XYZ file of C-alpha atoms in Angstrom:
763
model
C -40.044 31.219 40.216
C -42.739 33.131 38.421
C -40.267 35.812 37.387
C -37.854 33.225 35.959
C -40.654 31.546 34.031
C -41.780 34.877 32.634
C -38.240 35.672 31.509
C -37.881 32.317 29.783
C -41.234 32.759 28.057
C -40.255 36.239 26.892
C -36.943 34.932 25.450
C -38.639 32.046 23.646
C -41.240 34.390 22.129
C -38.518 36.772 20.949
C -36.549 33.901 19.339
C -39.679 32.693 17.536
C -40.354 36.198 16.223
C -36.750 36.534 15.053
C -36.920 33.195 13.224
C -40.125 34.225 11.460
C -38.521 37.516 10.385
C -35.508 35.632 9.017
C -37.778 33.241 7.124
C -39.765 36.084 5.568
C -36.558 37.921 4.654
C -35.162 34.771 3.009
C -38.327 34.330 0.907
C -38.161 37.942 -0.289
C -34.431 37.709 -1.125
C -34.801 34.424 -3.033
C -37.573 35.971 -5.171
C -35.434 39.066 -5.790
C -32.416 36.925 -6.622
C -34.270 35.115 -9.415
C -35.411 38.417 -10.873
C -31.880 39.898 -10.785
C -30.437 36.897 -12.641
C -32.902 37.528 -15.496
C -32.696 41.359 -15.704
C -30.149 42.979 -13.348
C -30.588 46.536 -14.701
C -34.294 46.705 -13.784
C -33.839 45.900 -10.082
C -31.096 48.321 -9.005
C -33.283 50.129 -6.426
C -34.277 46.880 -4.709
C -30.629 45.827 -4.459
C -29.668 49.221 -2.943
C -32.371 48.763 -0.281
C -30.813 45.402 0.607
C -27.374 47.081 0.822
C -28.734 49.556 3.400
C -30.055 46.640 5.468
C -26.619 45.022 5.176
C -24.892 48.105 6.622
C -27.237 48.156 9.616
C -26.624 44.480 10.358
C -22.853 44.902 9.849
C -22.678 47.404 12.708
C -24.624 45.028 14.959
C -22.136 42.239 14.215
C -19.227 44.532 15.135
C -20.847 45.281 18.485
C -21.560 41.581 19.308
C -19.171 39.385 17.207
C -19.726 36.251 19.313
C -23.511 36.298 18.766
C -25.107 34.623 15.742
C -26.889 36.885 13.247
C -29.146 35.105 10.734
C -30.184 38.236 8.829
C -26.578 39.263 8.181
C -25.636 35.833 6.830
C -28.686 35.777 4.466
C -27.943 39.245 3.090
C -24.191 38.531 2.744
C -24.842 35.379 0.719
C -27.277 37.254 -1.546
C -24.749 40.027 -2.253
C -21.974 37.515 -3.025
C -24.188 35.920 -5.705
C -25.311 39.228 -7.214
C -21.983 41.089 -7.040
C -21.050 40.042 -10.608
C -23.713 42.358 -12.055
C -22.739 45.371 -9.880
C -18.921 45.270 -9.748
C -18.308 48.989 -9.149
C -20.895 49.349 -6.367
C -19.760 46.212 -4.435
C -16.078 47.009 -3.737
C -16.863 48.127 -0.191
C -18.540 44.761 0.475
C -15.329 42.712 -0.070
C -13.218 45.023 2.100
C -15.783 44.974 4.927
C -15.823 41.172 5.083
C -12.019 40.915 5.081
C -11.639 43.546 7.820
C -14.268 41.863 9.957
C -12.424 38.512 9.865
C -8.994 40.097 10.432
C -10.167 41.982 13.537
C -12.411 39.230 15.000
C -10.663 36.085 13.822
C -11.138 33.898 16.912
C -13.914 35.851 18.706
C -16.359 35.747 15.791
C -19.211 33.234 15.896
C -18.191 29.908 14.329
C -21.183 29.493 11.983
C -21.166 33.131 10.915
C -17.395 33.076 10.281
C -17.717 30.028 8.043
C -20.507 31.638 5.988
C -18.506 34.839 5.517
C -15.516 32.855 4.210
C -17.764 30.913 1.829
C -18.963 34.269 0.468
C -15.358 35.358 -0.136
C -14.516 32.064 -1.850
C -17.531 32.527 -4.129
C -16.333 36.013 -5.043
C -12.845 34.637 -5.839
C -14.436 31.995 -8.039
C -16.102 34.781 -10.045
C -12.697 36.559 -10.308
C -13.806 39.604 -8.287
C -10.803 39.234 -5.923
C -7.204 39.010 -7.107
C -5.584 35.594 -6.540
C -2.473 36.870 -4.707
C -4.561 38.997 -2.322
C -6.903 36.087 -1.602
C -4.101 33.569 -0.929
C -2.293 35.987 1.410
C -5.546 36.573 3.282
C -6.342 32.852 3.617
C -2.810 31.838 4.654
C -3.072 34.012 7.758
C -6.252 32.168 8.802
C -4.387 28.895 9.434
C -3.899 30.079 13.007
C -7.680 30.047 13.525
C -9.048 27.558 16.061
C -11.447 25.793 13.695
C -10.365 22.496 12.143
C -13.059 22.299 9.434
C -12.349 25.831 8.288
C -8.594 25.137 8.037
C -9.307 22.052 5.918
C -11.560 24.058 3.583
C -8.924 26.788 3.161
C -6.165 24.241 2.480
C -8.146 22.591 -0.329
C -9.225 25.880 -1.862
C -5.650 27.262 -2.076
C -4.420 24.151 -3.914
C -7.378 24.236 -6.349
C -6.928 27.949 -6.985
C -3.204 27.641 -7.764
C -3.944 24.653 -9.994
C -6.592 26.616 -11.888
C -4.511 29.662 -12.821
C -1.642 27.350 -13.899
C -3.901 25.098 -15.979
C -3.568 26.581 -19.477
C -0.078 28.062 -19.076
C 2.270 28.621 -16.150
C 1.781 32.045 -14.586
C 5.383 32.476 -13.431
C 5.075 36.039 -12.124
C 2.240 35.091 -9.787
C 3.973 31.837 -8.744
C 7.124 33.743 -7.755
C 5.114 36.249 -5.690
C 3.382 33.445 -3.762
C 6.642 31.525 -3.250
C 8.398 34.598 -1.864
C 5.477 35.178 0.496
C 5.692 31.550 1.715
C 9.443 31.965 2.411
C 8.661 34.933 4.654
C 5.897 32.958 6.386
C 8.240 30.063 7.187
C 10.875 32.395 8.649
C 8.746 34.901 10.578
C 5.241 33.584 11.252
C 3.978 31.128 13.855
C 4.482 27.368 13.788
C 0.963 26.421 12.633
C 1.062 28.758 9.644
C 4.585 27.656 8.643
C 3.614 23.978 8.859
C 0.535 24.466 6.674
C 2.545 26.487 4.154
C 5.054 23.627 3.737
C 2.206 21.109 3.414
C 0.737 23.190 0.575
C 4.108 23.224 -1.214
C 4.458 19.452 -0.837
C 0.948 18.829 -2.168
C 1.569 21.080 -5.173
C 4.825 19.239 -5.923
C 3.093 15.839 -5.807
C 0.380 17.055 -8.181
C 3.024 18.349 -10.673
C 1.855 21.955 -10.380
C 5.031 23.356 -8.762
C 7.822 20.934 -9.646
C 10.484 23.609 -9.760
C 13.936 23.855 -8.183
C 12.814 26.842 -6.115
C 9.852 24.904 -4.651
C 12.114 21.998 -3.596
C 14.688 24.283 -1.970
C 11.983 26.159 -0.029
C 10.767 22.836 1.403
C 14.358 21.756 2.108
C 14.897 24.844 4.273
C 12.290 23.389 6.648
C 14.924 20.852 7.785
C 16.639 23.682 9.733
C 13.481 24.909 11.474
C 13.276 24.767 15.273
C 9.893 23.028 15.318
C 10.308 19.249 15.119
C 7.082 18.742 13.119
C 8.306 20.973 10.290
C 11.664 19.150 10.325
C 9.969 15.773 9.940
C 7.721 17.043 7.133
C 10.682 18.309 5.103
C 12.874 15.238 5.739
C 10.169 12.706 4.896
C 9.287 14.606 1.708
C 12.880 14.498 0.399
C 13.188 10.791 1.284
C 9.805 9.573 -0.010
C 10.039 11.322 -3.391
C 13.063 9.161 -4.270
C 10.939 5.996 -3.992
C 7.817 6.963 -5.985
C 8.254 4.842 -9.117
C 9.457 1.823 -7.108
C 6.025 1.669 -5.443
C 4.227 1.451 -8.796
C 2.763 -2.044 -9.126
C 1.909 -3.957 -12.235
C -1.631 -3.888 -13.542
C -2.130 -7.618 -12.899
C -1.165 -7.264 -9.227
C -3.596 -4.371 -8.698
C -6.404 -6.262 -10.412
C -5.720 -9.398 -8.366
C -5.829 -7.369 -5.159
C -9.174 -5.882 -6.163
C -10.542 -9.341 -6.953
C -9.296 -10.835 -3.667
C -11.366 -8.304 -1.719
C -14.511 -9.941 -3.094
C -14.596 -13.449 -1.676
C -17.461 -14.561 -3.923
C -15.277 -14.617 -7.029
C -13.252 -17.526 -5.624
C -16.261 -19.815 -5.021
C -18.715 -18.781 -7.752
C -18.742 -20.492 -11.132
C -16.796 -18.489 -13.784
C -19.066 -17.018 -16.441
C -18.566 -14.708 -19.407
C -19.939 -11.705 -17.531
C -17.494 -12.233 -14.670
C -14.583 -12.665 -17.079
C -15.487 -9.372 -18.785
C -15.654 -7.696 -15.382
C -12.130 -8.900 -14.529
C -10.841 -7.600 -17.870
C -12.416 -4.204 -17.186
C -10.783 -4.077 -13.759
C -7.392 -4.866 -15.290
C -7.820 -2.077 -17.825
C -8.634 0.366 -15.045
C -5.485 -0.734 -13.222
C -3.466 -0.101 -16.415
C -4.837 3.435 -16.606
C -3.870 4.121 -12.994
C -0.357 2.862 -13.667
C 0.002 5.109 -16.725
C -1.095 8.143 -14.727
C 1.490 7.383 -12.040
C 4.221 7.028 -14.655
C 3.154 10.268 -16.371
C 3.386 12.110 -13.056
C 6.882 10.781 -12.500
C 8.114 11.394 -16.056
C 6.617 14.907 -16.280
C 9.460 16.278 -14.128
C 12.088 14.803 -16.477
C 12.707 11.778 -14.221
C 14.570 13.849 -11.612
C 14.002 13.401 -7.913
C 13.633 16.198 -5.387
C 17.115 15.438 -3.991
C 18.618 16.043 -7.445
C 17.170 19.577 -7.549
C 18.942 20.897 -4.425
C 21.322 23.717 -5.351
C 24.484 22.676 -3.440
C 24.101 19.188 -1.938
C 27.537 19.140 -0.243
C 26.874 22.378 1.679
C 23.325 21.261 2.473
C 24.546 17.923 3.889
C 27.238 19.612 6.003
C 24.742 22.126 7.436
C 22.281 19.360 8.224
C 24.986 17.272 9.931
C 26.077 20.257 12.058
C 22.464 20.818 13.080
C 22.196 17.139 14.038
C 25.297 17.294 16.265
C 24.217 20.499 18.037
C 20.740 19.297 19.022
C 21.595 16.142 20.997
C 18.466 16.549 23.124
C 16.229 16.280 20.028
C 13.704 13.461 19.724
C 15.137 10.195 18.459
C 12.610 9.973 15.585
C 13.826 13.368 14.288
C 17.449 12.234 14.540
C 16.661 9.075 12.560
C 14.933 11.083 9.820
C 17.893 13.463 9.541
C 20.410 10.594 9.415
C 18.322 8.879 6.722
C 18.288 12.052 4.651
C 22.059 12.566 4.975
C 22.761 8.968 3.942
C 20.436 9.302 0.934
C 22.173 12.542 -0.090
C 25.627 10.941 0.169
C 24.490 7.942 -1.861
C 22.711 9.975 -4.525
C 25.394 12.659 -5.105
C 28.511 10.615 -4.121
C 29.471 13.091 -1.379
C 32.410 12.899 1.057
C 31.297 13.414 4.660
C 33.604 11.204 6.713
C 32.642 12.425 10.256
C 29.127 11.077 9.606
C 30.393 7.473 9.901
C 31.982 8.095 13.300
C 28.719 9.693 14.482
C 26.658 6.604 13.513
C 29.304 4.380 15.086
C 28.413 5.828 18.517
C 24.797 4.623 18.179
C 25.540 1.189 16.689
C 25.346 -1.343 19.531
C 23.275 -4.554 19.787
C 21.063 -3.208 22.599
C 20.482 0.257 21.131
C 17.149 1.393 19.698
C 16.323 0.796 15.972
C 19.665 -0.860 15.176
C 18.507 -2.254 11.820
C 17.594 1.225 10.559
C 20.989 2.604 11.561
C 22.695 -0.328 9.826
C 20.721 0.407 6.651
C 21.607 4.124 6.762
C 25.309 3.316 7.185
C 25.325 0.805 4.312
C 23.449 3.199 2.043
C 25.852 6.089 2.675
C 28.936 4.117 1.514
C 30.184 4.313 -2.096
C 33.318 3.561 -4.125
C 34.842 7.044 -3.985
C 35.369 7.013 -0.195
C 38.940 6.012 0.808
C 39.268 2.549 2.337
C 41.306 3.750 5.320
C 38.509 6.003 6.615
C 35.927 3.197 6.644
C 38.008 0.400 8.180
C 37.531 1.513 11.851
C 33.726 1.483 11.479
C 33.813 -2.005 9.930
C 36.133 -3.177 12.723
C 33.617 -1.831 15.254
C 30.777 -3.753 13.555
C 32.719 -7.026 13.617
C 33.640 -6.600 17.297
C 30.115 -5.732 18.446
C 27.838 -7.801 16.161
C 29.865 -10.809 14.969
C 31.044 -12.630 18.107
C 30.446 -15.971 19.783
C 28.859 -14.115 22.709
C 26.224 -12.476 20.508
C 22.736 -13.843 19.961
C 21.713 -15.431 16.679
C 19.607 -12.460 15.602
C 22.486 -9.993 16.140
C 24.862 -12.299 14.268
C 22.599 -12.426 11.214
C 22.088 -8.676 11.371
C 25.832 -8.027 11.524
C 26.686 -10.405 8.674
C 23.923 -9.080 6.414
C 24.922 -5.484 7.154
C 28.551 -6.219 6.243
C 27.366 -7.941 3.047
C 25.442 -4.798 2.022
C 28.546 -2.678 2.708
C 30.695 -5.025 0.586
C 28.378 -4.619 -2.377
C 28.957 -0.855 -2.263
C 32.708 -0.977 -1.445
C 34.091 -4.474 -2.293
C 37.733 -3.830 -1.219
C 37.090 -2.754 2.361
C 37.965 -6.032 4.165
C 41.354 -7.707 4.731
C 42.092 -11.414 4.345
C 41.999 -12.017 8.107
C 38.548 -10.470 8.532
C 37.230 -12.427 5.565
C 38.380 -15.765 6.960
C 36.880 -14.861 10.346
C 33.477 -14.045 8.820
C 33.364 -17.058 6.512
C 33.945 -19.624 9.292
C 30.328 -18.916 10.424
C 29.148 -21.079 7.498
C 29.246 -24.094 9.837
C 27.139 -22.366 12.494
C 24.195 -24.410 13.803
C 21.535 -21.768 13.016
C 20.417 -21.631 9.407
C 20.005 -17.820 9.238
C 23.600 -17.202 10.356
C 25.058 -19.780 7.963
C 23.125 -18.327 4.998
C 24.318 -14.802 5.793
C 27.945 -15.992 5.947
C 27.521 -17.926 2.695
C 26.349 -14.768 0.922
C 29.684 -13.102 1.834
C 31.567 -16.150 0.512
C 29.674 -16.086 -2.809
C 30.394 -12.372 -3.121
C 34.157 -12.951 -2.921
C 33.940 -15.940 -5.265
C 32.588 -13.640 -7.975
C 34.660 -10.507 -7.282
C 38.038 -11.608 -5.840
C 38.590 -15.357 -5.246
C 42.320 -14.929 -4.464
C 41.471 -13.747 -0.945
C 39.823 -17.132 -0.236
C 41.440 -20.479 0.480
C 41.787 -22.931 -2.399
C 39.117 -25.242 -1.041
C 36.574 -22.383 -0.888
C 37.207 -20.900 -4.341
C 35.024 -23.408 -6.174
C 35.615 -25.524 -9.266
C 36.129 -22.512 -11.474
C 39.138 -21.057 -9.594
C 40.741 -24.109 -7.959
C 43.963 -23.847 -9.954
C 46.008 -20.705 -9.231
C 47.322 -20.641 -12.802
C 43.958 -19.455 -14.117
C 44.106 -16.292 -11.977
C 45.964 -13.540 -13.845
C 47.907 -11.048 -11.719
C 47.685 -10.226 -8.057
C 44.992 -8.444 -6.082
C 45.431 -4.667 -5.965
C 44.768 -3.354 -2.437
C 44.831 0.293 -3.520
C 41.642 2.133 -4.380
C 40.861 2.326 -8.112
C 38.449 5.032 -9.142
C 36.008 4.110 -11.874
C 35.443 6.993 -14.278
C 32.583 6.986 -16.743
C 33.294 8.686 -20.065
C 30.628 9.925 -22.429
C 26.841 9.633 -22.423
C 25.075 6.308 -22.493
C 23.292 5.865 -25.838
C 24.842 8.886 -27.601
C 26.425 6.556 -30.179
C 22.980 5.488 -31.420
C 21.935 9.099 -31.959
C 25.218 9.785 -33.787
C 24.679 6.813 -36.108
C 21.168 8.000 -36.943
C 22.363 11.502 -37.845
C 25.245 10.117 -39.919
C 22.808 8.012 -41.943
C 20.587 11.047 -42.593
C 23.451 13.364 -43.682
C 25.628 10.635 -45.296
C 28.643 11.907 -43.351
C 30.920 10.627 -40.618
C 31.771 12.783 -37.610
C 35.306 12.609 -36.254
C 34.271 13.988 -32.824
C 31.538 12.469 -30.605
C 28.220 14.264 -30.751
C 28.222 15.285 -27.070
C 31.555 17.095 -27.598
C 30.342 18.959 -30.669
C 27.135 20.415 -29.195
C 24.979 20.482 -26.042
C 22.280 17.838 -26.110
C 18.709 19.042 -25.553
C 15.725 17.327 -23.928
C 14.496 16.197 -27.352
C 17.861 14.511 -28.007
C 17.648 12.589 -24.742
C 14.093 11.506 -25.572
C 15.342 10.265 -28.929
C 18.182 8.353 -27.225
C 15.655 6.584 -24.972
C 13.541 5.616 -27.994
C 16.593 4.250 -29.847
C 17.608 2.206 -26.799
C 14.153 0.652 -26.630
C 14.311 -0.125 -30.336
C 17.671 -1.838 -29.896
C 16.402 -3.918 -26.981
C 13.405 -5.010 -29.085
C 15.723 -6.091 -31.906
C 17.844 -8.136 -29.477
C 14.729 -9.913 -28.194
C 13.601 -10.682 -31.765
C 17.019 -12.161 -32.565
C 16.770 -14.361 -29.470
C 13.387 -15.682 -30.568
C 14.677 -16.409 -34.083
C 17.670 -18.329 -32.708
C 15.418 -20.404 -30.467
C 13.172 -21.201 -33.439
C 16.202 -22.248 -35.489
C 17.376 -24.502 -32.641
C 13.965 -26.181 -32.429
C 13.870 -26.652 -36.217
C 17.361 -28.200 -36.118
C 16.274 -30.748 -33.499
C 13.054 -31.580 -35.375
C 14.969 -32.148 -38.634
C 17.359 -34.585 -36.910
C 14.459 -36.561 -35.477
C 12.706 -36.701 -38.887
C 15.907 -37.850 -40.631
C 16.340 -40.658 -38.105
C 12.743 -41.821 -38.605
C 13.084 -41.817 -42.434
C 16.333 -43.723 -42.174
C 14.698 -46.373 -39.984
C 11.750 -46.777 -42.396
C 14.120 -47.316 -45.368
C 16.009 -50.004 -43.464
C 12.783 -51.826 -42.578
C 11.739 -51.958 -46.274
C 15.120 -53.308 -47.389
C 14.993 -55.976 -44.676
C 11.578 -57.136 -45.811
C 12.777 -57.491 -49.461
C 15.776 -59.549 -48.342
C 13.578 -61.802 -46.219
C 11.196 -62.459 -49.149
C 14.078 -63.421 -51.480
C 15.966 -65.578 -49.013
C 14.277 -68.729 -47.756
C 15.920 -71.411 -45.676
C 19.176 -69.640 -44.764
C 18.836 -69.329 -41.024
C 22.268 -67.807 -40.582
C 21.481 -64.856 -42.879
C 18.113 -64.279 -41.170
C 19.831 -64.099 -37.803
C 22.300 -61.514 -39.157
C 19.478 -59.340 -40.505
C 17.666 -59.557 -37.157
C 20.794 -58.400 -35.332
C 21.154 -55.475 -37.758
C 17.517 -54.432 -37.160
C 18.093 -54.448 -33.422
C 21.132 -52.166 -33.844
C 19.225 -49.613 -35.961
C 16.305 -49.655 -33.518
C 18.728 -48.782 -30.734
C 19.919 -45.791 -32.795
C 16.368 -44.426 -33.179
C 15.784 -44.260 -29.373
C 15.930 -40.771 -27.868
C 18.527 -39.696 -25.355
C 15.927 -39.447 -22.601
C 14.893 -43.136 -22.936
C 18.480 -44.470 -22.828
C 19.842 -45.644 -19.482
C 23.365 -46.780 -18.668
C 22.105 -50.307 -17.858
C 20.252 -50.699 -21.182
C 23.276 -49.816 -23.353
C 25.142 -52.907 -24.539
C 28.937 -53.005 -24.749
C 28.830 -53.859 -28.484
C 26.684 -50.860 -29.456
C 29.560 -48.404 -30.109
C 27.799 -46.599 -32.950
C 24.856 -45.553 -30.786
C 27.175 -44.126 -28.104
C 29.128 -42.018 -30.584
C 25.978 -40.663 -32.224
C 24.464 -39.751 -28.859
C 27.666 -37.930 -27.866
C 27.677 -35.906 -31.086
C 24.040 -34.969 -30.619
C 24.603 -33.844 -27.024
C 27.572 -31.718 -28.047
C 25.568 -29.974 -30.775
C 22.764 -29.192 -28.324
C 25.165 -27.961 -25.628
C 26.838 -25.593 -28.123
C 23.518 -23.978 -28.945
C 22.602 -23.676 -25.252
C 25.967 -22.090 -24.426
C 25.440 -19.409 -27.099
C 22.023 -18.563 -25.623
C 23.367 -18.460 -22.062
C 26.226 -16.114 -23.054
C 23.846 -13.715 -24.791
C 21.457 -13.778 -21.821
C 24.371 -13.069 -19.439
C 25.533 -10.001 -21.344
C 21.990 -8.707 -21.851
C 21.193 -9.080 -18.114
C 24.291 -7.103 -17.126
C 23.066 -4.047 -19.028
C 19.625 -4.174 -17.410
C 19.045 -2.771 -13.928
C 17.202 -4.838 -11.334
C 13.576 -3.742 -10.976
C 13.483 -4.534 -7.259
C 16.160 -2.010 -6.221
C 17.279 0.094 -9.214
C 18.916 2.904 -7.207
C 20.834 0.768 -4.703
C 18.878 1.765 -1.598
C 19.271 -0.362 1.541
C 16.148 -1.111 3.558
C 15.552 -2.350 7.072
C 13.934 -5.540 5.761
C 17.154 -6.598 3.968
C 19.104 -6.574 7.237
C 16.362 -7.925 9.563
C 15.698 -11.083 7.526
C 15.426 -13.731 10.232
C 13.221 -16.827 10.165
C 12.317 -18.031 13.644
C 12.232 -21.690 14.616
C 9.093 -23.446 15.893
C 10.386 -23.525 19.467
C 10.984 -19.757 19.402
C 7.488 -19.139 18.026
C 5.959 -21.288 20.815
C 7.982 -19.468 23.451
C 6.745 -16.073 22.201
C 3.111 -17.178 22.225
C 3.446 -18.506 25.778
C 4.849 -15.181 26.951
C 1.981 -13.313 25.264
C -0.576 -15.491 27.050
C 1.139 -15.006 30.411
C 1.239 -11.248 30.031
C -2.426 -11.141 28.955
C -5.526 -10.938 31.185
C -6.532 -14.618 31.004
C -4.004 -17.378 31.628
C -4.546 -20.285 29.247
C -2.384 -23.281 28.562
C -0.970 -23.236 25.073
C -2.374 -26.094 22.974
C -0.594 -25.519 19.671
C -1.358 -22.978 16.955
C -5.067 -22.461 16.294
C -6.338 -23.043 12.805
C -6.655 -19.711 11.080
C -9.989 -18.964 9.557
C -10.048 -18.103 5.899
C -10.503 -14.482 4.837
C -14.039 -15.093 3.648
C -15.216 -17.549 6.356
C -18.752 -16.969 7.588
C -19.377 -16.008 11.245
C -22.302 -17.091 13.412
C -25.428 -14.960 13.768
C -24.793 -14.365 17.471
C -21.360 -12.858 16.723
C -22.908 -10.624 14.079
C -25.587 -9.414 16.504
C -22.952 -8.235 18.973
C -21.552 -5.731 16.477
C -24.923 -4.382 15.286
C -26.580 -1.375 16.967
C -29.808 -1.667 18.981
C -32.029 0.150 16.483
C -31.252 -2.448 13.796
C -32.077 -5.307 16.174
C -35.240 -3.833 17.721
C -37.533 -4.652 14.787
C -36.331 -8.272 14.686
C -36.903 -8.735 18.413
C -40.489 -7.437 18.115
C -41.167 -9.886 15.274
C -39.776 -12.768 17.336
C -42.068 -11.901 20.291
C -45.126 -11.740 18.029
C -44.279 -15.136 16.547
C -43.879 -16.670 20.009
C -47.264 -15.295 21.169
C -48.976 -16.672 18.031
C -47.440 -20.094 18.516
C -48.525 -20.193 22.178
C -52.104 -19.275 21.270
C -52.225 -22.027 18.624
C -50.923 -24.593 21.118
C -53.633 -23.646 23.630
C -56.379 -23.991 21.008
C -55.126 -27.426 20.058
C -55.061 -28.548 23.687
C -58.632 -27.327 24.180
C -59.808 -29.283 21.169
C -58.014 -32.449 22.252
C -59.549 -32.181 25.775
C -56.461 -31.700 27.875
C -56.766 -30.760 31.576
C -57.360 -27.074 32.034
C -56.606 -25.012 35.100
C -57.771 -21.666 36.387
C -60.457 -19.478 34.870
C -60.828 -21.543 31.675
C -61.891 -24.657 33.655
C -64.469 -22.688 35.717
C -66.038 -21.214 32.557
C -66.416 -24.673 30.997
C -68.119 -26.004 34.149
C -70.643 -23.159 34.085
C -71.429 -23.828 30.419
C -72.102 -27.513 31.151
C -74.417 -26.715 34.110
C -76.527 -24.389 31.941
């Protein structure tokens, strides 16, 4: 035992001595560092002495890489800060540090390794290491078993690439790094390849590398063997198509920020609080502008639009999906989603894809709503009707039957409705009649889904419906011109939208008329397209101004009519009074004038105040005038409604501008109260405690206050210890006061206090 104690004492003494030496060395180096910053030429000898110490410690680190060395880390940090003043003499220092990490990547001490890398990052910040060499060196360290270090390297690479592309794009260096990343993805290990793709994705989102080459490098990750890299690449290509849809209005963002603070709902509104809300809304506007600038900086193109050959890419991806049947289902779903988005975006023809999805589409299969959405999204007008009919027949047989549950029925009908919006001529008359008879189904969700299909055919092709279902507009068959064409008609778009406005502007400037359209005469540049967008906005603003002017004219017209009626009534009243003053005694004439006054008063009443019961059979003039007035108002309203209809057709819906189909659109199902009760009962039975269900509990508000006991449960002991001590002190004080009061009042005492009082009395 004595020997062990002596050994421990010896080790502790040695460690204390070593710490003191390190502290003294640090004090000397800090003093020297301040002197070198002021006059580096005067302290060359002192720096060379430190370099000799560095070489000695470097050899010790090579011998024992797993052991910590405080002296080496202090000297290395000093040299990294001073290396700017002695560039020629410090080249060996950079190479030594890089070799040390390459040879002892995982065996090196964790703290020492981190400090060495910080020294190298500092040297790169002072531009003593070339950027390409540094990035290649750091990329290979992603295989290191240190999570914090990998995070630091990841952030530094993105900042470094952002910095040397800040003033102008350094294309030569970007190409070198991109080619190196391609080799990493193909040859290197899985961890390094995954981190390399994450770097590319982050640079694309920050608009640093928004190039076609960057997108295609990431897209090649879809064919990698590792499932994590596949998911990264697939989710990137899918999510980038939905960036500007996620942008919220400034008012919504401000309201969300205000709702987080519950006090603003209850507290009295003051000027200071109103100014605060305005400031928050302005900040939300700035955030929205930044998001829009990020999206518009790439020209408004998505990542899917930048793939070189989308048809070949989709075919390769589909072949890869068929080969790997044993792949995880989440990976399969991501690949199917990407293929459907590619087909929808580029109008591709990949007919075997529909038969592949058909195998997975059954009511009991996993994630049926997602598969329905992918199928509906991948359909477009240019696919032949004959190739899609078997898949639709399969959907009707499996999802729209009397044997199916209500949820599957709604899902099937809504999925078919989404398919009809993309390809309206896919169903026959027999299938349509079969689907529409579900309007009379007892469940509301099923009947609404069937009614949506009926309304679709009312608008597009009412001839396929029965006469009683066509509506008032198409009841007579004479109004329908021609017969329904079953064959597929391809819609071809000619020209460029908005090019006419640009042509008119140039004709006005040159005072000439062009015989050929402008897009046939020359290739339009990016500036031309920007100008077209500005002209479109200008035209839309003019249309809105015209609408406002027409509404103002309509209101003025109504006001003038009302004023004319009032003036006319006043003139009649004056004339009646003059007649009454002149005539005296003729009761018959007075009665006639009274009847006339009643008739004119009836004319002055508004249309809103008139009821069918109040109108007399003799008052024919009032009826005719009211009819004329209603016709004039209806004509003005019809003109406004026609203009609004044509203006709304040109605009694209903000909710879903690109025609994507989501899982929520197909899984819209409102449960009844009995179903909700049944679910809650099952949850209680499956839980730990069995409790009888007594109706839905009243939900507490978001900002409801909790009791102090509930708050104390969540707090740690150290926060509660001081309060408990105070409570004990208070209790002891109160008890002492109560005893004093009892003594004064002369209450019965027991124990030692009573004996002491007896002794005092005897004395």
